[in-house]
Amino acid sequence: MSHNTFGQLFRMTTWGESHGPAIGCVVDGCPPGISLVAEDIQVHLDKRRPGQSRFTTPRQEPDQVRILSGVFEHPDTGEQVTTGTPISLMIENVDARSKDYSNIAAAYRPGHADFTYDAKYGIRDYRGGGRSSARETACRVAAGAIARKVVGGMNIRAALVQVGPHQIDRENWDWDQVGENPFFSPDPKIVDTWADYLDELRKTGSSCGAIVEVITDGVPAGLGAPVYGKLDQDIASALMSINAVKGVEIGAGFDAASLTGEENADEIRIADGVPQFLSNHAGGILGGISSGQDIVARFAVKPTSSILAPRRTIDRDGNETDISTKGRHDPCVGIRAVPIGEAMMALVLADHFLRHRGQNG
Amino acid sequence: MSHNTFGQLFRMTTWGESHGPAIGCVVDGCPPGISLVAEDIQVHLDKRRPGQSRFTTPRQEPDQVRILSGVFEHPDTGEQVTTGTPISLMIENVDARSKDYSNIAAAYRPGHADFTYDAKYGIRDYRGGGRSSARETACRVAAGAIARKVVGGMNIRAALVQVGPHQIDRENWDWDQVGENPFFSPDPKIVDTWADYLDELRKTGSSCGAIVEVITDGVPAGLGAPVYGKLDQDIASALMSINAVKGVEIGAGFDAASLTGEENADEIRIADGVPQFLSNHAGGILGGISSGQDIVARFAVKPTSSILAPRRTIDRDGNETDISTKGRHDPCVGIRAVPIGEAMMALVLADHFLRHRGQNG
Amino acid sequence: MSHNTFGQLFRMTTWGESHGPAIGCVVDGCPPGISLVAEDIQVHLDKRRPGQSRFTTPRQEPDQVRILSGVFEHPDTGEQVTTGTPISLMIENVDARSKDYSNIAAAYRPGHADFTYDAKYGIRDYRGGGRSSARETACRVAAGAIARKVVGGMNIRAALVQVGPHQIDRENWDWDQVGENPFFSPDPKIVDTWADYLDELRKTGSSCGAIVEVITDGVPAGLGAPVYGKLDQDIASALMSINAVKGVEIGAGFDAASLTGEENADEIRIADGVPQFLSNHAGGILGGISSGQDIVARFAVKPTSSILAPRRTIDRDGNETDISTKGRHDPCVGIRAVPIGEAMMALVLADHFLRHRGQNG
Amino acid sequence: MSHNTFGQLFRMTTWGESHGPAIGCVVDGCPPGISLVAEDIQVHLDKRRPGQSRFTTPRQEPDQVRILSGVFEHPDTGEQVTTGTPISLMIENVDARSKDYSNIAAAYRPGHADFTYDAKYGIRDYRGGGRSSARETACRVAAGAIARKVVGGMNIRAALVQVGPHQIDRENWDWDQVGENPFFSPDPKIVDTWADYLDELRKTGSSCGAIVEVITDGVPAGLGAPVYGKLDQDIASALMSINAVKGVEIGAGFDAASLTGEENADEIRIADGVPQFLSNHAGGILGGISSGQDIVARFAVKPTSSILAPRRTIDRDGNETDISTKGRHDPCVGIRAVPIGEAMMALVLADHFLRHRGQNG
């Protein structure tokens, strides 16, 4: 059962609410002997951290991670390394302004989980969205940083490819640009368009959706499993579990529906003794198992549901009312979803790497 | 671990290869006292069964299911009911013509799992695709038929909404039409277009992709789980695990990326004392938990990779060669994916129904 | 969840009732490339098979196992080997005489699961004990035979060390004797005592308990896990899951309570560069992890509850009644528990072997 | 997979080393709406806490637990209640004197996990036993306190029934006495014998084993599962997972081996319309499912391996050496195992209560 746990052999269990004292996670199953200090994790958390540009929420969370267990000084090298026991990570909530949310204690914000949490549990921590807040994703990024070290040879990168209706031009794709703009855009030419579009939305208190693409090279052929526990299945599960995600696709994805078999099936040649696929409509996965090509996945993020415009809704007691969500919010949560997408991909790959090694040596 | 098992409390484990003596599955966790005879399952298998129109493979498999365990005569009613113990289902493989596949023993068919299975296991049953054959999906449909009985009040239906580049007109949607044409189309006006398009493809030995939509009404609010084990996450996992699926979306799906927060968030009113959402961009799921609205999911199926046209590939020994897949194949595997999509949705819902009841009573 | 599944990476799921058409299991997670034919399994089933001496039930079941999936001819050697996909095993029920059990449809046999199955499920297949019959253990032995091949270097052996109040003399322990008597006794001198004791019990329609010891050599140091998923924990779980088992101990077991720390802790020396423990009170497991010493486990089997003497009980409707179980039964189910104990140990070790390899390479 | 997780629906994941900054656990799957404050947990931790008599380790740990997530003020009652989201508990390590253990960094203490952890992971946190320290059991007791609230109607109690060779007289059993002596003894007459025996052992720096009995009344018939996931199987797993436990038995346990079928099978009558068993050799479990009788389990704890007497051992480099464990230790860890046994039983019962409700409503 996995209501708050992700993964099988390499697994994380997360806990915490947006405005509780802290959030955190337990990473279990990590191989021993891997060098790990807090800074290895912090660098990834800093990419997800809010308040770094005018395009994300102004909430100021330093997101300083503490490693509470599972590492120890190596007797020979003196380095801090994993010991194979559970790694407990904790991040304190610092800038929780619970008063901002007092009006949502009773009324359900459209597009949010307020209504469904109450329907399920009869109670919810409404402060800042409680458990359904995207704040939980800091734990994913932290655990993902450890997962990356487990699959060190794999290069996991993500980028924003669409904001609202504005897509990048793939001709301009340059990975080096991703760190050079506040949107993780691989296309420098779209940056102004996105900035203008988001500025406009921010003025009106509105929001927009986005699409993130995650590409991983260096994945050996053979990871995954047939039938259930397919690599693409677990990637779909991982990415769909991110807050606000409404769609996931692999390789050609939904466009595959419009292709013919000739167009879609990637032909194979040999180059320097190594299989070479002549295209990658499969997105690096055939029959649920990695082919050695780049793993290519995309996911769609819906617009932030917290918007300034008053919306019709109901309250706990079934009365009709209107709600306007002031608080501090990202106009486009898709931006900060970029490092989260990388983290979830890392978690899936680390898990399958260990699972493959378990069965196949 | 779940390499061949799907679900947590209501779970199926499938086994079998396309050209072995039989395929089957074990359904575990089924509540006791549910009326169940083979015919309840057979009716769904018959919808998936090949050879029923010129648009599916001519392989003739009666797909007669046997219930080997887990049911017994009720002492009072005399009815066959589930006993709460595992239900073993078996379907014999009758029309396996292994000679058809002799040329694929050595060479890897582009777009198929041949290469990746060999990369992972070093050996594969190549006859008819072995374990990676879509024949395994008969077990999903069989198990799904039992799952439907567990969630009897929910109405799970699917339809084909796109074949190749040709989409239905949603204005014409009529559920009663789905059973009246060989495509499970809800739009009778697209049927001729699809038939002509597929006839053309069949002539040339080509194939095409498709999109299936699954809609479920009658799902109570509260099913699902926060963070991991989200209902949409498990639906994504379930649908992506179907052979040839390359994308999954919920509600507005990828289109949500282009919407604003005002457009996307579904407002709520009260009608007759019951919450009424004024739209359903969420596809019936908020924060991973069902809202009581229709659950709406779509998945994209890639074109059948088995095509007549010779394709460049390599063999086991790394030699370059060409391959043309004769055999018997569906020109559009998306058609028979319709009952499979329903079955996977039923399995997810039955599982979450029991999981919710376990935690929340 | 594991109501009918045992194991994590190497796992079996069993199904079937005593008097249904068949019983069987699905073994999942088996490494590929392991030579496997039905006869490899049959040899172990034959050890458990009933009707081989006057000390076990006269039910005649050939227990012929069929392998329905998961094996294929190796392309190079022509040998049948595992493919890494699920291995489905089926054993038909041949000698089911359901009329023997008609009187237990309504009344609950003391010591049996009749009452509790009804309390849980409201219905049960009462024929021959249905799902709670020891017939299910044939599946364990079959799956265990595959597990043995996964951990080929480990030597898993069991013996009967006590029947009723009569214990073996450990001075006489000779593994070669175990196959030479109908009791799997390692002490040839106790055989007559046990035979006389059981003959006496059989005459009166009574029954007795027994103790089985399982010893495994060749287990490398390092298998197991800290805290939960300890090797001894999983052995306890495995052995306690066998029908009629009421106690499990490792190494010194319950006797450890009476020892001092000096007596109990096994000292270590080096011999030929290899750690040598000077005693084995630990039974080969320290902190949940194998030490490289022999793994020693014992389990107690209660007397067969099916006895001829009339016993006071109640029926489904709450009426008091008497019951006498005629049918065909083992006077001492502990005898046939010997190969079952070996099988369960093999399953635990195979699982932990793969789990260790997954995390630690 | 469950290397550091216990349970299926009601589950805890523990983390932390003896001398790290803290230990803790995440309890997941808890039903919502259960009143919970730290004091509910603290009362049980205080029973396990060291340093409360001369018969336990003098290490002074206040074991103050913090609840970091998963509870919230009920909107109507104002009470702190569970929300159904993960409950994170943390206990700081206060009195860690790492210098005490410097000599065990290199040498392996006989009877301890030092050797096997190194064999498995190649590294271990040796300070205070690190992850293999019984300090981890504080987390079990904390999680168990929550589990108790889930199964409020069940009365879970444990007592010490043997210390070294000295058993209680069952005629003297009085639950009210358990809290009145430093041993959790239900027999007041044995207390002086145990005190004298332990004082003698302490003087010589030796240690002894013990046996704990856990008895639960108020368990409804029907909890558990057939075949795997049996209630007794999961109790065996739970109790064997406690540090230093070498044996587990249910009801008559190992003594069942010496009984006849007539003696062992508990007859049933009806009293006031309710089934009444005339004895309880089964320990409240038949066929893996609770019968409504008291659940009776016992477990044997080996002597503390940390003893003053020098013992022969080896070091990391394979050199022979002697080791004497000074530090601060319990002469009989069995004493503090009493509340731990209760906690593990509570965890199993809460889990099976939810599992039963999931499948059977």
Coordinates of N, CA, C and O in Angstrom, one line a residue, chain A residues 50-112:
Chain A
P50 N 10.6 28.5 -3.7 CA 9.8 29.6 -4.2 C 10.5 30.9 -3.9 O 11.6 31.0 -3.3
G51 N 9.9 32.0 -4.5 CA 10.4 33.3 -4.2 C 11.6 33.7 -4.9 O 12.3 34.7 -4.5
Q52 N 12.0 33.1 -6.0 CA 13.2 33.4 -6.7 C 13.0 34.3 -7.9 O 14.0 34.8 -8.4
S53 N 11.8 34.4 -8.3 CA 11.5 35.4 -9.4 C 10.1 35.9 -9.2 O 9.4 35.4 -8.4
R54 N 9.7 36.9 -10.0 CA 8.4 37.4 -9.8 C 7.3 36.5 -10.4 O 6.1 36.7 -10.2
F55 N 7.8 35.4 -11.0 CA 6.9 34.4 -11.6 C 6.5 33.3 -10.7 O 5.8 32.4 -11.1
T56 N 7.0 33.3 -9.5 CA 6.6 32.2 -8.5 C 6.2 32.9 -7.2 O 6.3 34.1 -7.0
T57 N 5.6 32.1 -6.3 CA 5.0 32.6 -5.1 C 6.1 33.4 -4.3 O 7.2 32.9 -4.2
P58 N 5.7 34.5 -3.7 CA 6.7 35.2 -2.8 C 6.9 34.6 -1.5 O 7.7 35.1 -0.7
R59 N 6.2 33.4 -1.2 CA 6.5 32.8 0.1 C 8.0 32.5 0.2 O 8.6 32.0 -0.7
Q60 N 8.6 32.9 1.4 CA 10.0 32.8 1.5 C 10.3 31.6 2.4 O 10.2 31.6 3.6
E61 N 10.7 30.5 1.8 CA 11.1 29.3 2.5 C 12.5 29.0 2.2 O 12.8 28.7 1.1
P62 N 13.4 29.0 3.2 CA 14.8 28.7 2.9 C 14.9 27.2 2.5 O 15.9 26.8 1.8
D63 N 14.0 26.4 2.9 CA 14.0 24.9 2.5 C 15.3 24.3 2.8 O 15.9 23.6 2.0
Q64 N 15.8 24.6 4.0 CA 17.1 24.0 4.5 C 16.8 22.5 4.9 O 16.0 22.3 5.9
V65 N 17.4 21.6 4.3 CA 17.2 20.2 4.6 C 18.2 19.7 5.6 O 19.4 20.1 5.6
R66 N 17.7 18.9 6.6 CA 18.6 18.2 7.5 C 18.5 16.7 7.3 O 17.5 16.2 7.1
I67 N 19.7 16.1 7.3 CA 19.7 14.6 7.2 C 19.8 14.1 8.6 O 20.8 14.3 9.4
L68 N 18.8 13.4 9.1 CA 18.7 12.9 10.5 C 19.1 11.5 10.7 O 19.3 11.1 11.8
S69 N 19.3 10.7 9.6 CA 19.8 9.3 9.8 C 20.3 8.8 8.5 O 20.1 9.4 7.4
G70 N 20.9 7.6 8.6 CA 21.2 6.8 7.4 C 22.5 7.2 6.7 O 22.8 6.6 5.7
V71 N 23.3 8.1 7.3 CA 24.6 8.4 6.8 C 25.6 8.3 7.9 O 25.3 8.4 9.1
F72 N 26.9 8.0 7.5 CA 27.9 7.9 8.6 C 29.3 8.0 7.9 O 29.4 7.9 6.7
E73 N 30.2 8.4 8.7 CA 31.6 8.6 8.2 C 32.2 7.3 7.8 O 32.2 6.3 8.6
H74 N 32.6 7.3 6.6 CA 33.3 6.0 6.1 C 34.6 5.8 6.8 O 35.4 6.7 7.0
P75 N 34.8 4.6 7.3 CA 36.0 4.3 8.2 C 37.3 4.6 7.4 O 38.3 4.9 8.1
D76 N 37.3 4.4 6.2 CA 38.6 4.6 5.4 C 38.7 6.0 4.9 O 39.8 6.6 5.0
T77 N 37.7 6.5 4.2 CA 37.8 7.8 3.5 C 37.4 9.0 4.4 O 37.8 10.1 4.1
G78 N 36.7 8.7 5.5 CA 36.2 9.9 6.3 C 35.0 10.6 5.7 O 34.5 11.5 6.3
E79 N 34.6 10.2 4.5 CA 33.5 10.8 3.8 C 32.2 10.4 4.5 O 32.1 9.3 5.0
Q80 N 31.2 11.3 4.4 CA 29.8 10.9 4.8 C 29.2 10.0 3.7 O 29.1 10.5 2.6
V81 N 28.9 8.8 4.0 CA 28.2 8.0 3.0 C 27.0 7.3 3.6 O 26.8 7.3 4.8
T82 N 26.1 6.9 2.7 CA 24.9 6.2 3.1 C 25.3 4.8 3.7 O 26.3 4.2 3.3
T83 N 24.5 4.4 4.6 CA 24.8 3.1 5.3 C 23.9 2.0 4.9 O 24.0 0.9 5.5
G84 N 22.9 2.3 4.1 CA 21.9 1.3 3.7 C 20.7 1.3 4.6 O 19.7 0.6 4.3
T85 N 20.7 2.1 5.7 CA 19.6 2.2 6.6 C 18.7 3.4 6.1 O 19.2 4.2 5.3
P86 N 17.5 3.6 6.7 CA 16.7 4.7 6.2 C 17.3 6.1 6.4 O 17.8 6.3 7.4
I87 N 17.1 6.9 5.4 CA 17.6 8.2 5.4 C 16.4 9.1 5.7 O 15.5 9.2 4.9
S88 N 16.4 9.8 6.8 CA 15.3 10.7 7.2 C 15.7 12.1 6.9 O 16.8 12.6 7.4
L89 N 14.9 12.8 6.1 CA 15.2 14.2 5.8 C 14.0 15.1 6.4 O 12.9 14.7 6.3
M90 N 14.4 16.2 6.9 CA 13.4 17.1 7.4 C 13.7 18.5 7.0 O 14.8 19.0 6.9
I91 N 12.6 19.2 6.6 CA 12.7 20.6 6.2 C 11.6 21.4 7.1 O 10.4 21.1 7.0
E92 N 12.1 22.4 7.8 CA 11.2 23.1 8.6 C 10.4 24.1 7.8 O 10.8 24.6 6.8
N93 N 9.1 24.3 8.2 CA 8.3 25.3 7.6 C 8.5 26.6 8.3 O 8.3 26.7 9.6
V94 N 9.0 27.6 7.6 CA 9.4 28.8 8.3 C 8.4 30.0 8.1 O 8.0 30.6 9.0
D95 N 8.0 30.2 6.8 CA 7.2 31.3 6.5 C 5.8 31.0 6.3 O 5.1 31.3 5.3
A96 N 5.2 30.3 7.3 CA 3.8 29.9 7.2 C 2.9 31.0 7.8 O 3.0 31.3 9.0
R97 N 2.1 31.7 6.9 CA 1.3 32.7 7.4 C -0.2 32.2 7.4 O -0.9 32.4 6.5
S98 N -0.5 31.5 8.5 CA -1.8 30.8 8.5 C -3.0 31.7 8.4 O -4.0 31.4 7.9
K99 N -2.8 33.0 8.8 CA -4.0 33.9 8.7 C -4.4 34.1 7.3 O -5.6 34.3 7.0
D100 N -3.5 34.0 6.4 CA -3.9 34.2 5.0 C -5.0 33.3 4.5 O -5.7 33.6 3.6
Y101 N -5.1 32.2 5.2 CA -6.0 31.1 4.7 C -7.3 31.0 5.5 O -8.1 30.1 5.3
S102 N -7.5 31.9 6.4 CA -8.7 31.7 7.3 C -10.0 31.6 6.6 O -10.9 30.8 7.0
N103 N -10.1 32.2 5.4 CA -11.4 32.2 4.7 C -11.7 30.8 4.1 O -12.8 30.6 3.6
I104 N -10.7 30.0 3.9 CA -10.9 28.7 3.3 C -11.2 27.6 4.3 O -11.3 26.5 3.9
A105 N -11.2 27.9 5.5 CA -11.5 26.9 6.5 C -12.9 26.3 6.2 O -13.0 25.1 6.4
A106 N -13.8 27.1 5.9 CA -15.1 26.6 5.7 C -15.5 26.4 4.2 O -16.2 25.5 3.9
A107 N -15.0 27.3 3.3 CA -15.5 27.2 1.9 C -14.5 26.4 1.1 O -13.3 26.4 1.4
Y108 N -15.0 25.8 0.0 CA -14.2 25.0 -0.8 C -13.7 25.7 -2.0 O -14.5 26.2 -2.8
R109 N -12.4 25.9 -2.2 CA -11.9 26.6 -3.4 C -12.0 25.7 -4.6 O -11.5 24.6 -4.7
P110 N -12.7 26.2 -5.7 CA -12.8 25.4 -6.9 C -11.5 25.0 -7.4 O -10.5 25.8 -7.4
G111 N -11.4 23.8 -7.9 CA -10.1 23.3 -8.5 C -9.2 22.8 -7.4 O -8.2 22.2 -7.8
H112 N -9.5 23.0 -6.2 CA -8.6 22.5 -5.1 C -9.2 21.2 -4.5 O -10.3 20.8 -4.8

